[in-house]
Tab-separated table of C-alpha atoms and ligand atoms in Angstrom:
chain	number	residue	atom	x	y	z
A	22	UNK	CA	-7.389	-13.377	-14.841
A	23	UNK	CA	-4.495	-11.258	-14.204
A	24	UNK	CA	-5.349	-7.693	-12.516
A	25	UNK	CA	-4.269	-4.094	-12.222
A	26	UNK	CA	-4.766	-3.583	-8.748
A	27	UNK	CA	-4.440	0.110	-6.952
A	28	UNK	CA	-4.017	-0.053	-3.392
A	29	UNK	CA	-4.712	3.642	-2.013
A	30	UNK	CA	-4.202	5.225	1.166
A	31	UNK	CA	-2.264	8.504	3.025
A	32	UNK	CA	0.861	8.588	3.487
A	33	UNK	CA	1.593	6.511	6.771
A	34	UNK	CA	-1.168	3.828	6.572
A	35	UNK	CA	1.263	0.785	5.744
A	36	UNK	CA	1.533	0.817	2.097
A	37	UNK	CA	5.278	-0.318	1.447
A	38	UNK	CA	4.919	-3.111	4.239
A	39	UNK	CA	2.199	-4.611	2.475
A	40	UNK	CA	4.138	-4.182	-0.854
A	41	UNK	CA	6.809	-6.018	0.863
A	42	UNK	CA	4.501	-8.722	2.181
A	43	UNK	CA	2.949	-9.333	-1.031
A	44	UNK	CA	6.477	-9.701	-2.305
A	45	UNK	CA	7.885	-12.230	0.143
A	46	UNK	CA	4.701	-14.251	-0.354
A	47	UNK	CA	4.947	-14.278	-3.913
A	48	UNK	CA	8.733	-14.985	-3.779
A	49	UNK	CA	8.126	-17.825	-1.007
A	50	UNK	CA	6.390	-20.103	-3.765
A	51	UNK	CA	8.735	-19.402	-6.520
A	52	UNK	CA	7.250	-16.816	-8.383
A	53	UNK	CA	9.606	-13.818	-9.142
A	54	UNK	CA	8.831	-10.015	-9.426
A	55	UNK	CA	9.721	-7.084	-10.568
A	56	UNK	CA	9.527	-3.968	-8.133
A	57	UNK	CA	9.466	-0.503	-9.249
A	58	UNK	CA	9.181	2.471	-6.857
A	59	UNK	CA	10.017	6.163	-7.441
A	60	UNK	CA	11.174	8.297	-4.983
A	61	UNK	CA	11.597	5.972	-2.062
A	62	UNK	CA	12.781	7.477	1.186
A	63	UNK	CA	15.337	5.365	1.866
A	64	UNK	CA	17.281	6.342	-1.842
A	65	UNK	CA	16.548	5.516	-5.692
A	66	UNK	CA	16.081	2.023	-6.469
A	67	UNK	CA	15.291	0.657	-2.938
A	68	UNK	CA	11.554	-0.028	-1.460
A	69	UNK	CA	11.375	0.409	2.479
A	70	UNK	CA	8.870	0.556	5.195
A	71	UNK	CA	8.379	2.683	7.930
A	72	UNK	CA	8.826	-0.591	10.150
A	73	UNK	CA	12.763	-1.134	8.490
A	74	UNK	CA	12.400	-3.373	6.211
A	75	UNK	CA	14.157	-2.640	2.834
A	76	UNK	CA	14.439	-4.460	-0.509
A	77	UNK	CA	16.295	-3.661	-3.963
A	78	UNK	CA	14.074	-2.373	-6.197
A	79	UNK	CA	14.041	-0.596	-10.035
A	80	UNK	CA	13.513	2.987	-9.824
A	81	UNK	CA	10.849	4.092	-12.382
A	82	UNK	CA	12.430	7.516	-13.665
A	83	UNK	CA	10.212	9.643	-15.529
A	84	UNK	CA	10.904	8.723	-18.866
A	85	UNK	CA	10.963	5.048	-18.292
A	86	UNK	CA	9.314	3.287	-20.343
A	87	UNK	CA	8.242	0.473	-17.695
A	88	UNK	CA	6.147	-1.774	-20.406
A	89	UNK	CA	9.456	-2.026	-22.818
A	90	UNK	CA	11.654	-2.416	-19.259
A	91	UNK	CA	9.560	-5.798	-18.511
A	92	UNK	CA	9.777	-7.067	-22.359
A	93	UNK	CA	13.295	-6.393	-22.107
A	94	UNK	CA	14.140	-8.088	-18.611
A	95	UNK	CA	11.814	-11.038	-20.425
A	96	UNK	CA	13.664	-11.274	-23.766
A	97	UNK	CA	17.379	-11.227	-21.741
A	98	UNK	CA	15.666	-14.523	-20.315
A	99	UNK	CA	14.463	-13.330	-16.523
A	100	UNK	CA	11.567	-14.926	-15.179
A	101	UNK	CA	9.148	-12.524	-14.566
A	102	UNK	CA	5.886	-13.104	-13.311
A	103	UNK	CA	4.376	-9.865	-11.741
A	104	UNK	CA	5.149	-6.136	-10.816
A	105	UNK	CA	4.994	-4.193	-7.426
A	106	UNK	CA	4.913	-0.727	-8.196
A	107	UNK	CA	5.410	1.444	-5.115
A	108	UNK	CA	4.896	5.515	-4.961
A	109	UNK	CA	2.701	4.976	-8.044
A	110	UNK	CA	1.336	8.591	-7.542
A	111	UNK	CA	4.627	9.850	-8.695
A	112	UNK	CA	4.496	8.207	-12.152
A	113	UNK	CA	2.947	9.799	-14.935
A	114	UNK	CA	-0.591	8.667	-16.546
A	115	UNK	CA	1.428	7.297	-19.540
A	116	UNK	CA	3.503	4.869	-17.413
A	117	UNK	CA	0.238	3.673	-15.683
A	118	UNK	CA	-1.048	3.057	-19.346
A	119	UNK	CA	2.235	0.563	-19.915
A	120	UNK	CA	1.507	-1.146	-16.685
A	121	UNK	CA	-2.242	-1.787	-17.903
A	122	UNK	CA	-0.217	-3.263	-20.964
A	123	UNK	CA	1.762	-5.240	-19.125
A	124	UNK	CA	-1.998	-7.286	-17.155
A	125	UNK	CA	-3.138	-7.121	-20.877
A	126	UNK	CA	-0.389	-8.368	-23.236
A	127	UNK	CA	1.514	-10.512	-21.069
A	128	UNK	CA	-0.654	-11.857	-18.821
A	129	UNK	CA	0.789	-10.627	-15.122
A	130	UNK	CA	-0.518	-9.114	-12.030
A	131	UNK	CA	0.492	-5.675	-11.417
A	132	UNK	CA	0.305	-4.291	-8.035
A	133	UNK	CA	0.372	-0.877	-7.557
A	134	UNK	CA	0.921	1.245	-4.160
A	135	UNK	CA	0.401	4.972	-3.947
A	136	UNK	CA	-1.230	8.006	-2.091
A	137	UNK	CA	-4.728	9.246	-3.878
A	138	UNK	CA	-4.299	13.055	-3.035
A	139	UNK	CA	-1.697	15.161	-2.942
A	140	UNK	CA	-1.395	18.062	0.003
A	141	UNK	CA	-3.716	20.274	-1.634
A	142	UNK	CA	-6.140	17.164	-1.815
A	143	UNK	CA	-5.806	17.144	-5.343
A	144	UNK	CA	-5.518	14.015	-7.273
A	145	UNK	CA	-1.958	12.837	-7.803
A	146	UNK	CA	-1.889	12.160	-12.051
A	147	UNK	CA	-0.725	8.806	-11.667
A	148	UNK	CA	-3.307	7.903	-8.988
A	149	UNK	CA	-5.923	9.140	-11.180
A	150	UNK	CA	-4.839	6.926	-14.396
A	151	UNK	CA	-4.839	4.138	-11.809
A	152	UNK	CA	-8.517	5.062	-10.639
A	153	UNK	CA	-9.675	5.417	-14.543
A	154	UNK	CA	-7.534	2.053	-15.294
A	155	UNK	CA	-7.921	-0.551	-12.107
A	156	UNK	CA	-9.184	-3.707	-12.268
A	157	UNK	CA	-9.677	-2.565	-8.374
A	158	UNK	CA	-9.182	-0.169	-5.659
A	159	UNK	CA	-8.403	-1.652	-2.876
A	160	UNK	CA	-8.105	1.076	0.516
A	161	UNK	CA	-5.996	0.207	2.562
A	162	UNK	CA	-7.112	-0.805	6.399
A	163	UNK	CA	-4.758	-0.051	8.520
A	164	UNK	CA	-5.549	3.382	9.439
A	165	UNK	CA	-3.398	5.767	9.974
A	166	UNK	CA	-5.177	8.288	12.603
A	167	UNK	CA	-5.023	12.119	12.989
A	168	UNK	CA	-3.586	13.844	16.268
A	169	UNK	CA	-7.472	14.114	17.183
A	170	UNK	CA	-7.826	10.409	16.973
A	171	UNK	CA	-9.759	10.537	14.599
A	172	UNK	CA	-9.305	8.126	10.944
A	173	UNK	CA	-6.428	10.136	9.174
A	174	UNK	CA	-7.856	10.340	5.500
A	175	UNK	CA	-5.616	13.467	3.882
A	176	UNK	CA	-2.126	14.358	3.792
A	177	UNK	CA	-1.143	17.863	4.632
A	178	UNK	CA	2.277	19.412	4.001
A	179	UNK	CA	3.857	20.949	6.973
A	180	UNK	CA	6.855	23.485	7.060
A	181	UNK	CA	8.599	23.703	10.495
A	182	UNK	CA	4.780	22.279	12.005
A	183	UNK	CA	3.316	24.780	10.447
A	184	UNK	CA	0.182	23.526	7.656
A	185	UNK	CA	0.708	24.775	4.200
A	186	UNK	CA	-1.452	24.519	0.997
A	187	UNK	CA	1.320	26.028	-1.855
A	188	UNK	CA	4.261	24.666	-3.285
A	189	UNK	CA	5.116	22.243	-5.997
A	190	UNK	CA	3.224	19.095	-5.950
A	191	UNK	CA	6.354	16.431	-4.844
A	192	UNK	CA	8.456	17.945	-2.162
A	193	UNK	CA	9.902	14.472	-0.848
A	194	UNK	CA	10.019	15.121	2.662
A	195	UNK	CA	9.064	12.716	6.016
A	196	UNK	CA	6.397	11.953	8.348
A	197	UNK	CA	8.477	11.312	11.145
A	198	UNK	CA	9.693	14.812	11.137
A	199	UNK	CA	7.631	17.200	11.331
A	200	UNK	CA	9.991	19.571	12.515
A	201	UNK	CA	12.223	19.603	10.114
A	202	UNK	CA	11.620	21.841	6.928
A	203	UNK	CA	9.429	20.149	5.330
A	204	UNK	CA	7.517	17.462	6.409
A	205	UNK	CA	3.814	15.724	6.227
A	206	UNK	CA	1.563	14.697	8.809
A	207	UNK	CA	-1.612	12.712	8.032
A	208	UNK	CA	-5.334	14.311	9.123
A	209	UNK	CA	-8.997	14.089	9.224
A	210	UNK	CA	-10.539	16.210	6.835
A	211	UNK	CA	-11.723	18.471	9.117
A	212	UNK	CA	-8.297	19.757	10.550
A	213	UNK	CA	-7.138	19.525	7.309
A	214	UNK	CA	-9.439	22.416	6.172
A	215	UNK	CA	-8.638	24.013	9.673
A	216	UNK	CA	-5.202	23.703	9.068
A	217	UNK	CA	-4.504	22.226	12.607
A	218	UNK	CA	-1.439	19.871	12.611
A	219	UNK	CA	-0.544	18.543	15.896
A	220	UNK	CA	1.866	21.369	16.359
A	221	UNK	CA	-0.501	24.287	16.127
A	222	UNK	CA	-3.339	22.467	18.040
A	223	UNK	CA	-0.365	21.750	20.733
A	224	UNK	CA	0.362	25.816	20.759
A	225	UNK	CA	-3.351	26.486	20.478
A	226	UNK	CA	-3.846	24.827	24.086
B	7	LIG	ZN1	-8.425	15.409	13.417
């Protein structure tokens, strides 16, 4: 039976590499995929990892209708035979409704990579639709881990090091540096709600 399947984690935890190993797996025995991200890092219309690897991919803007995109890629004669979303939280509930279309009404796999809760630790509305929708949840088990040591499990929004818990919901910004204006650092709950990044518990000591 073909699946929706929502692999959640934080930011960090090795979401795109796996999206990229399910990929060249799929591709090694012939099958072909479509990829969709939003909001990649590395530009619109590419999927990357934080270890460098990059591949083409279809950028999922937010009117896109991604059901009619695969019907249409279909119809012009492509072969497709399952979908990688990546940055699903970024899409809205609606486009997580055409991709449970797409495991219904023509039969394919969809998997789908994204972050569970925003900064704020709010639910991100396209992680949510995947929660109500999945087939499964799979979380993802390579941990990322907080300064502490401790398993990483929420994302926290930094500006210059600095935790903050305002601001729009998508500020695309990057783990690897935290100094810069806006960044993100993953934490344990508890110096989430402390607000301790590594910075501050650096100037603390
Ligand atoms: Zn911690």
């Amino acid at each position: 039976m073909p699946e929706l399947v929502f692999f959640s984690g934080t930011m960090d935890c090795g979401k795109s590499t796996l999206a990229l190993q399910i990929e060249h797996n799929r591709s090694a025995r012939g099958l072909q995929g479509v990829i969709f991200t939003r909001d990649d890092r590395a530009g619109a219309g590419k999927l990357s990892s934080r270890l460098g690897l990059v591949t083409e991919a279809v950028e999922a803007g937010p009117d896109m209708d991604l059901f009619g995109y695969v019907v249409a890629e279909i119809e012009r004669g492509c072969k497709v035979d399952y979908l990688i979303v990546d940055e699903a939280q970024f899409l809205s509930s609606e486009q997580i409704d055409q991709l449970a279309r797409v495991v219904d009404d023509l039969g394919m796999d969809v998997y789908a990579f994204g972050i569970t809760t925003d900064f704020r630790t709010k639910l991100f509305p396209g992680s949510q639709r995947l929660i109500e929708l999945a087939d499964r949840i799979e979380a993802l088990q390579v941990e990322a881990m907080c300064w502490c040591g401790a398993r990483a499990t929420h994302n926290a929004r930094t500006l210059g090091g600095e935790m903050v818990v305002e601001g729009e919901q998508v500020v695309v910004g990057d783990v690897n540096r935290p100094a810069a204006e806006v960044g993100y650092e993953v934490l344990c709950r508890r110096h989430h709600r402390r607000r301790m990044t590594s910075s501050s518990a650096a100037f603390a000591h």
